[in-house]
XYZ file of N, CA and C in Angstrom:
621
model
N -96.399 -216.179 69.098
C -96.671 -216.198 67.655
C -95.584 -216.987 66.933
N -95.988 -217.741 65.890
C -95.042 -218.571 65.144
C -94.067 -217.696 64.365
N -92.775 -217.990 64.543
C -91.724 -217.294 63.805
C -91.338 -218.162 62.612
N -91.608 -217.699 61.387
C -91.421 -218.511 60.192
C -89.961 -218.900 59.982
N -89.035 -218.000 60.238
C -87.612 -218.289 60.019
C -87.118 -219.373 60.972
N -87.525 -219.268 62.249
C -87.100 -220.269 63.236
C -87.800 -221.604 62.970
N -89.063 -221.545 62.544
C -89.796 -222.765 62.178
C -89.074 -223.488 61.044
N -88.631 -222.743 60.035
C -87.917 -223.341 58.908
C -86.594 -223.942 59.354
N -85.888 -223.269 60.249
C -84.636 -223.836 60.734
C -84.901 -225.117 61.511
N -85.979 -225.139 62.280
C -86.351 -226.363 62.986
C -86.603 -227.512 62.024
N -87.281 -227.219 60.914
C -87.518 -228.252 59.901
C -86.207 -228.761 59.313
N -85.293 -227.838 59.006
C -84.024 -228.220 58.393
C -83.165 -229.041 59.351
N -83.093 -228.602 60.606
C -82.319 -229.351 61.596
C -82.942 -230.723 61.831
N -84.280 -230.752 61.979
C -84.963 -232.020 62.188
C -84.752 -232.978 61.027
N -84.861 -232.470 59.797
C -84.670 -233.318 58.616
C -83.245 -233.843 58.537
N -82.266 -232.996 58.845
C -80.867 -233.426 58.753
C -80.545 -234.528 59.753
N -81.251 -234.540 60.882
C -81.004 -235.560 61.898
C -81.779 -236.844 61.638
N -82.954 -236.713 61.023
C -83.830 -237.877 60.886
C -83.659 -238.622 59.565
N -83.168 -237.940 58.525
C -83.132 -238.560 57.203
C -82.029 -239.599 56.991
N -80.837 -239.459 57.588
C -79.829 -240.505 57.384
C -80.360 -241.875 57.810
N -80.028 -242.894 57.001
C -80.549 -244.234 57.268
C -79.974 -244.760 58.585
N -80.876 -245.126 59.475
C -80.497 -245.708 60.758
C -81.463 -246.834 61.094
N -81.408 -247.308 62.323
C -82.235 -248.441 62.715
C -83.719 -248.151 62.543
N -84.140 -246.964 62.944
C -85.557 -246.599 62.883
C -86.040 -246.507 61.442
N -85.288 -245.801 60.603
C -85.680 -245.662 59.198
C -85.677 -246.996 58.470
N -84.687 -247.830 58.776
C -84.615 -249.147 58.141
C -85.837 -249.989 58.496
N -86.293 -249.878 59.740
C -87.464 -250.650 60.167
C -88.730 -250.131 59.495
N -88.876 -248.813 59.391
C -90.036 -248.246 58.694
C -90.055 -248.697 57.239
N -88.914 -248.666 56.581
C -88.822 -249.138 55.195
C -89.217 -250.602 55.080
N -88.697 -251.403 55.988
C -88.981 -252.834 55.960
C -90.473 -253.113 56.118
N -91.104 -252.452 57.080
C -92.554 -252.670 57.280
C -93.350 -252.165 56.081
N -92.897 -251.062 55.477
C -93.600 -250.547 54.306
C -93.495 -251.482 53.127
N -92.303 -251.998 52.892
C -92.096 -252.915 51.768
C -92.904 -254.191 51.955
N -93.016 -254.642 53.193
C -93.799 -255.854 53.465
C -95.291 -255.547 53.600
N -95.645 -254.245 53.581
C -97.038 -253.813 53.772
C -97.638 -254.437 55.021
N -96.875 -254.331 56.092
C -97.250 -254.960 57.355
C -97.211 -253.892 58.461
N -98.376 -253.313 58.771
C -98.518 -252.281 59.812
C -97.638 -251.065 59.536
N -97.462 -250.708 58.279
C -96.558 -249.610 57.919
C -97.008 -248.276 58.510
N -98.303 -247.967 58.413
C -98.793 -246.689 58.924
C -98.760 -246.646 60.454
N -99.014 -247.766 61.077
C -98.927 -247.849 62.538
C -97.499 -247.562 62.990
N -96.549 -248.191 62.325
C -95.139 -247.996 62.664
C -94.729 -246.539 62.447
N -95.134 -245.969 61.303
C -94.799 -244.570 61.021
C -95.409 -243.644 62.072
N -96.644 -243.914 62.458
C -97.307 -243.088 63.462
C -96.626 -243.156 64.817
N -96.210 -244.344 65.222
C -95.516 -244.491 66.499
C -94.163 -243.791 66.477
N -93.446 -243.918 65.349
C -92.159 -243.231 65.223
C -92.339 -241.719 65.327
N -93.381 -241.218 64.691
C -93.656 -239.778 64.739
C -93.997 -239.326 66.160
N -94.862 -240.082 66.851
C -95.241 -239.702 68.216
C -94.040 -239.743 69.157
N -93.210 -240.792 69.010
C -92.016 -240.889 69.850
C -91.059 -239.740 69.556
N -90.916 -239.405 68.274
C -90.025 -238.306 67.892
C -90.533 -236.977 68.444
N -91.848 -236.795 68.409
C -92.437 -235.573 68.959
C -92.117 -235.435 70.443
N -92.259 -236.533 71.171
C -91.945 -236.522 72.605
C -90.476 -236.201 72.843
N -89.596 -236.816 72.045
C -88.157 -236.614 72.234
C -87.730 -235.194 71.860
N -88.352 -234.644 70.823
C -88.070 -233.248 70.454
C -88.489 -232.323 71.596
N -89.663 -232.589 72.166
C -90.135 -231.773 73.293
C -89.180 -231.877 74.475
N -88.668 -233.086 74.734
C -87.711 -233.263 75.828
C -86.418 -232.497 75.553
N -85.954 -232.576 74.297
C -84.722 -231.882 73.939
C -84.852 -230.380 74.085
N -85.928 -229.834 73.535
C -86.155 -228.389 73.626
C -86.402 -227.981 75.080
N -86.983 -228.909 75.849
C -87.263 -228.610 77.255
C -86.057 -228.687 78.167
N -84.911 -229.183 77.648
C -83.687 -229.178 78.451
C -83.159 -230.538 78.860
N -83.810 -231.646 78.421
C -83.340 -232.975 78.821
C -81.963 -233.300 78.246
N -81.631 -232.694 77.112
C -80.329 -232.955 76.497
C -79.175 -232.595 77.409
N -79.333 -231.542 78.210
C -78.263 -231.127 79.131
C -78.022 -232.200 80.186
N -79.095 -232.869 80.621
C -78.943 -233.917 81.625
C -78.162 -235.095 81.049
N -78.480 -235.479 79.802
C -77.773 -236.590 79.169
C -76.315 -236.223 78.933
N -76.089 -235.010 78.434
C -74.721 -234.571 78.151
C -73.881 -234.520 79.424
N -74.516 -234.282 80.558
C -73.780 -234.155 81.805
C -73.557 -235.456 82.540
N -74.076 -236.581 82.028
C -73.937 -237.874 82.714
C -73.244 -238.891 81.816
N -71.972 -239.139 82.087
C -71.225 -240.131 81.311
C -71.805 -241.527 81.540
N -72.222 -241.795 82.775
C -72.785 -243.111 83.093
C -74.043 -243.376 82.277
N -74.925 -242.385 82.200
C -76.155 -242.539 81.430
C -75.844 -242.742 79.948
N -74.898 -241.978 79.415
C -74.512 -242.146 78.017
C -73.955 -243.545 77.765
N -73.153 -244.056 78.706
C -72.552 -245.376 78.547
C -73.608 -246.472 78.573
N -74.573 -246.358 79.494
C -75.653 -247.349 79.577
C -76.474 -247.356 78.288
N -76.833 -246.182 77.805
C -77.599 -246.070 76.564
C -76.816 -246.647 75.382
N -75.522 -246.349 75.340
C -74.696 -246.777 74.214
C -74.532 -248.291 74.178
N -74.162 -248.890 75.298
C -73.926 -250.340 75.343
C -75.234 -251.104 75.161
N -76.290 -250.657 75.816
C -77.583 -251.324 75.656
C -78.097 -251.251 74.236
N -77.963 -250.078 73.618
C -78.397 -249.927 72.233
C -77.581 -250.768 71.282
N -76.266 -250.848 71.497
C -75.404 -251.652 70.627
C -75.779 -253.128 70.713
N -76.061 -253.612 71.914
C -76.444 -255.016 72.087
C -77.743 -255.323 71.340
N -78.708 -254.419 71.458
C -79.979 -254.624 70.757
C -79.785 -254.634 69.239
N -79.003 -253.685 68.728
C -78.805 -253.579 67.284
C -78.025 -254.766 66.736
N -77.067 -255.278 67.493
C -76.333 -256.470 67.055
C -77.273 -257.671 66.947
N -78.150 -257.804 67.922
C -79.112 -258.933 67.896
C -80.096 -258.790 66.741
N -80.612 -257.591 66.531
C -81.570 -257.360 65.444
C -80.890 -257.551 64.089
N -79.662 -257.071 63.966
C -78.923 -257.238 62.715
C -78.657 -258.701 62.410
N -78.335 -259.473 63.432
C -78.086 -260.910 63.234
C -79.343 -261.613 62.734
N -80.497 -261.260 63.284
C -81.758 -261.858 62.831
C -82.020 -261.538 61.359
N -81.756 -260.300 60.952
C -81.961 -259.913 59.554
C -81.019 -260.654 58.619
N -79.767 -260.805 59.027
C -78.797 -261.523 58.195
C -79.155 -262.999 58.084
N -79.621 -263.595 59.174
C -80.069 -264.987 59.123
C -81.250 -265.148 58.179
N -82.196 -264.218 58.231
C -83.363 -264.276 57.360
C -82.949 -264.160 55.895
N -81.964 -263.307 55.624
C -81.485 -263.158 54.248
C -80.795 -264.426 53.770
N -80.017 -265.065 54.625
C -79.252 -266.256 54.244
C -80.161 -267.446 53.960
N -81.226 -267.586 54.733
C -82.098 -268.762 54.637
C -83.365 -268.491 53.836
N -83.384 -267.404 53.092
C -84.628 -266.941 52.469
C -85.171 -267.892 51.417
N -86.464 -268.144 51.533
C -87.268 -268.748 50.471
C -88.563 -267.945 50.424
N -89.372 -268.179 49.419
C -90.633 -267.438 49.315
C -91.497 -267.626 50.551
N -91.612 -268.860 51.017
C -92.476 -269.140 52.168
C -91.866 -268.594 53.461
N -90.541 -268.719 53.614
C -89.923 -268.253 54.857
C -89.983 -266.736 54.970
N -89.832 -266.028 53.849
C -89.923 -264.573 53.875
C -91.323 -264.122 54.262
N -92.325 -264.788 53.705
C -93.711 -264.428 54.022
C -94.008 -264.686 55.496
N -93.468 -265.809 56.020
C -93.755 -266.169 57.405
C -92.996 -265.286 58.392
N -91.674 -265.134 58.183
C -90.856 -264.410 59.146
C -90.969 -262.900 58.989
N -91.388 -262.456 57.820
C -91.466 -261.018 57.610
C -92.729 -260.393 58.161
N -93.719 -261.207 58.519
C -94.991 -260.680 59.004
C -94.983 -260.590 60.524
N -95.408 -259.458 61.049
C -95.504 -259.254 62.495
C -96.946 -259.006 62.874
N -97.299 -259.417 64.082
C -98.610 -259.055 64.613
C -98.581 -257.574 64.991
N -99.747 -257.022 65.280
C -99.815 -255.615 65.672
C -98.988 -255.367 66.938
N -99.100 -256.277 67.918
C -98.351 -256.101 69.169
C -96.853 -256.195 68.913
N -96.437 -257.145 68.069
C -95.010 -257.271 67.744
C -94.495 -256.016 67.046
N -95.300 -255.469 66.127
C -94.882 -254.262 65.403
C -94.738 -253.083 66.357
N -95.673 -252.951 67.302
C -95.589 -251.873 68.286
C -94.333 -252.033 69.137
N -94.108 -253.264 69.625
C -92.948 -253.516 70.478
C -91.633 -253.249 69.761
N -91.528 -253.713 68.518
C -90.286 -253.517 67.775
C -90.073 -252.048 67.427
N -91.150 -251.327 67.101
C -91.034 -249.899 66.809
C -90.512 -249.141 68.017
N -91.072 -249.436 69.185
C -90.608 -248.769 70.408
C -89.162 -249.140 70.714
N -88.796 -250.397 70.409
C -87.426 -250.837 70.678
C -86.421 -250.124 69.779
N -86.675 -250.111 68.449
C -85.699 -249.475 67.549
C -85.661 -247.965 67.749
N -86.711 -247.422 68.361
C -86.735 -245.979 68.629
C -86.088 -245.644 69.964
N -86.556 -246.277 71.029
C -86.145 -245.873 72.368
C -84.884 -246.572 72.858
N -84.513 -247.714 72.247
C -83.275 -248.385 72.641
C -82.100 -247.973 71.768
N -82.332 -247.031 70.866
C -81.266 -246.541 70.003
C -80.661 -245.285 70.627
N -79.428 -245.365 71.120
C -78.837 -244.203 71.799
C -78.722 -242.965 70.921
N -78.664 -243.142 69.578
C -78.572 -241.982 68.702
C -79.762 -241.043 68.900
N -80.906 -241.619 69.275
C -82.095 -240.798 69.510
C -81.816 -239.781 70.620
N -81.107 -240.237 71.653
C -80.838 -239.362 72.792
C -79.577 -238.523 72.579
N -78.536 -239.162 72.016
C -77.260 -238.465 71.866
C -77.302 -237.447 70.742
N -78.110 -237.691 69.726
C -78.197 -236.762 68.594
C -79.469 -235.915 68.663
N -80.611 -236.577 68.534
C -81.868 -235.842 68.433
C -82.131 -234.963 69.658
N -82.103 -235.564 70.842
C -82.441 -234.799 72.045
C -81.377 -233.741 72.331
N -80.105 -234.142 72.316
C -79.037 -233.212 72.701
C -78.835 -232.105 71.670
N -78.769 -232.488 70.390
C -78.490 -231.485 69.357
C -79.662 -230.526 69.197
N -80.867 -231.079 69.124
C -82.016 -230.192 68.964
C -82.183 -229.290 70.177
N -81.899 -229.829 71.351
C -81.968 -229.003 72.541
C -80.942 -227.880 72.515
N -79.731 -228.208 72.017
C -78.672 -227.199 71.955
C -79.015 -226.097 70.956
N -79.539 -226.480 69.793
C -79.886 -225.475 68.776
C -81.053 -224.619 69.255
N -82.062 -225.272 69.822
C -83.222 -224.520 70.306
C -82.829 -223.552 71.419
N -81.808 -223.930 72.193
C -81.375 -223.095 73.300
C -80.780 -221.767 72.876
N -80.480 -221.605 71.577
C -79.955 -220.334 71.083
C -81.032 -219.245 71.035
N -82.297 -219.689 71.039
C -83.392 -218.742 70.871
C -84.029 -218.411 72.213
N -84.689 -217.258 72.303
C -85.434 -216.930 73.526
C -86.497 -217.996 73.790
N -86.844 -218.173 75.040
C -87.794 -219.224 75.426
C -89.103 -219.122 74.646
N -89.552 -217.922 74.376
C -90.826 -217.735 73.677
C -90.752 -218.140 72.205
N -89.529 -218.250 71.658
C -89.355 -218.592 70.247
C -89.059 -220.081 70.037
N -88.778 -220.803 71.122
C -88.372 -222.203 70.989
C -89.509 -223.093 70.496
N -90.751 -222.680 70.752
C -91.890 -223.455 70.258
C -91.884 -223.500 68.738
N -91.517 -222.405 68.079
C -91.467 -222.373 66.614
C -90.449 -223.396 66.099
N -89.292 -223.459 66.772
C -88.262 -224.428 66.383
C -88.772 -225.852 66.566
N -89.387 -226.123 67.704
C -89.895 -227.466 67.984
C -90.960 -227.878 66.967
N -91.864 -226.982 66.627
C -92.907 -227.295 65.648
C -92.313 -227.567 64.270
N -91.243 -226.855 63.910
C -90.577 -227.122 62.647
C -89.978 -228.519 62.612
N -89.307 -228.910 63.694
C -88.719 -230.247 63.783
C -89.795 -231.332 63.751
N -90.892 -231.078 64.449
C -91.998 -232.044 64.477
C -92.619 -232.190 63.087
N -92.743 -231.091 62.352
C -93.282 -231.149 60.990
C -92.393 -231.990 60.077
N -91.077 -231.832 60.222
C -90.148 -232.635 59.420
C -90.313 -234.117 59.723
N -90.497 -234.438 60.997
C -90.693 -235.832 61.409
C -91.974 -236.405 60.804
N -93.054 -235.634 60.865
C -94.337 -236.071 60.307
C -94.209 -236.382 58.812
N -93.648 -235.457 58.063
C -93.504 -235.635 56.608
C -92.591 -236.804 56.279
N -91.517 -236.943 57.041
C -90.529 -237.975 56.724
C -91.067 -239.378 56.972
N -91.570 -239.646 58.177
C -91.965 -241.012 58.510
C -93.139 -241.506 57.669
N -94.167 -240.668 57.505
C -95.307 -241.115 56.717
C -94.961 -241.161 55.226
N -94.122 -240.232 54.772
C -93.679 -240.281 53.382
C -92.862 -241.518 53.090
N -91.977 -241.878 54.024
C -91.143 -243.068 53.853
C -91.982 -244.338 53.819
N -92.945 -244.444 54.736
C -93.805 -245.628 54.782
C -94.667 -245.741 53.527
N -95.221 -244.612 53.075
C -96.063 -244.626 51.871
C -95.250 -244.970 50.622
N -94.052 -244.414 50.515
C -93.205 -244.704 49.360
C -92.823 -246.182 49.331
N -92.433 -246.727 50.486
C -92.055 -248.138 50.548
C -93.242 -249.039 50.200
N -94.441 -248.686 50.692
C -95.636 -249.476 50.380
C -95.969 -249.409 48.888
N -95.785 -248.232 48.290
C -96.057 -248.056 46.862
C -95.103 -248.895 46.011
N -93.848 -248.988 46.454
C -92.845 -249.753 45.703
C -92.870 -251.247 46.023
N -93.685 -251.629 47.005
C -93.690 -253.016 47.469
C -93.861 -254.056 46.365
N -94.801 -253.883 45.400
C -94.962 -254.922 44.367
C -93.679 -255.198 43.578
N -92.841 -254.167 43.400
C -91.591 -254.360 42.668
C -90.480 -254.929 43.555
N -90.719 -254.943 44.865
C -89.651 -255.333 45.793
C -89.957 -256.622 46.547
N -90.972 -257.362 46.113
C -91.385 -258.549 46.848
C -90.696 -259.832 46.388
N -89.855 -259.750 45.367
C -89.155 -260.946 44.898
C -88.151 -261.418 45.947
N -87.915 -262.727 45.977
C -87.056 -263.307 47.006
C -85.672 -262.670 46.985
N -85.071 -262.527 45.795
C -83.717 -261.977 45.719
C -83.672 -260.536 46.242
N -84.689 -259.748 45.902
C -84.737 -258.368 46.375
C -84.895 -258.335 47.895
N -85.763 -259.212 48.418
C -85.968 -259.259 49.860
C -84.709 -259.693 50.591
N -83.964 -260.613 49.975
C -82.690 -261.010 50.566
C -81.743 -259.818 50.673
N -81.682 -259.038 49.619
C -80.803 -257.857 49.611
C -81.244 -256.847 50.666
N -82.561 -256.671 50.794
C -83.078 -255.735 51.793
C -82.725 -256.198 53.202
N -82.978 -257.497 53.484
C -82.664 -258.028 54.813
C -81.166 -257.947 55.098
N -80.350 -258.268 54.097
C -78.900 -258.184 54.276
C -78.469 -256.735 54.514
N -79.073 -255.809 53.757
C -78.746 -254.396 53.936
C -79.133 -253.885 55.307
N -80.336 -254.267 55.770
C -80.788 -253.867 57.102
C -79.840 -254.422 58.168
N -79.479 -255.693 58.017
C -78.570 -256.312 58.977
C -77.228 -255.607 59.040
N -76.678 -255.273 57.884
C -75.385 -254.576 57.839
C -75.480 -253.180 58.443
N -76.593 -252.476 58.155
C -76.790 -251.139 58.734
C -76.835 -251.222 60.262
N -77.579 -252.211 60.774
C -77.680 -252.359 62.224
C -76.313 -252.616 62.843
N -75.525 -253.489 62.202
C -74.207 -253.819 62.753
C -73.253 -252.627 62.678
N -73.308 -251.872 61.585
C -72.434 -250.706 61.456
C -72.760 -249.665 62.525
N -74.064 -249.451 62.751
C -74.467 -248.499 63.801
C -74.008 -249.001 65.164
N -74.184 -250.326 65.398
C -73.772 -250.909 66.684
C -72.274 -250.756 66.909
N -71.475 -250.988 65.871
C -70.022 -250.847 66.008
C -69.639 -249.393 66.290
N -70.339 -248.469 65.622
C -70.091 -247.060 65.892
C -70.419 -246.706 67.337
N -71.507 -247.275 67.858
C -71.888 -247.027 69.237
C -70.851 -247.602 70.213
N -70.343 -248.801 69.890
C -69.335 -249.411 70.769
C -68.049 -248.577 70.786
N -67.667 -248.041 69.622
C -66.495 -247.157 69.596
C -66.739 -245.915 70.453
N -67.968 -245.383 70.359
C -68.306 -244.233 71.210
C -68.267 -244.616 72.684
N -68.760 -245.818 72.994
C -68.741 -246.290 74.376
C -67.325 -246.398 74.930
N -66.398 -246.907 74.098
C -64.999 -247.022 74.516
C -64.409 -245.643 74.806
N -64.792 -244.654 74.002
C -64.264 -243.293 74.195
C -64.783 -242.668 75.491
N -65.911 -243.175 76.009
C -66.460 -242.631 77.240
C -65.782 -243.182 78.481
N -65.161 -244.360 78.343
C -64.567 -245.039 79.508
C -63.269 -244.344 79.913
């Protein structure tokens, strides 16, 4: 039976982990503002998050926490991806014109799926924070109560990703000007680089 108190804690923990701006949220915002496969991207992020929450509650976080090598591979690989993605965003901001933004900002459905999976699954924070922390918190409860926690976290993910995509799409007409798009691309690029640098510092601490 669903435990309302544990369900609410799952929502709060899930929201606290998912709401800070990171690579995944920045990408959802970007697709929403460009009105380019925004709902598809939000749906994929939600499904991936649901799977990762299930893995965390199921005990996968302990495996990651117990393997320094796995943490190092995830950290370095994720940092490399984020540095490359951030560089592309900064280049787009620097060279922006109306036509170039329209051309480079649009992705095909396959490209949007691939990039969504990349910013989700190649981001070590997903494993080091979401899987490990949620698994640790859920582990405080009896096995029969952990489903309530997981459902709370999944509900937070559902509300957040689709709400973020819808809000960005709604604001899109006010955010389509070249100067605004330049600021968005520059901001996304800086966020990616800051996250990557944080990951590299974490990687150094593991060695």
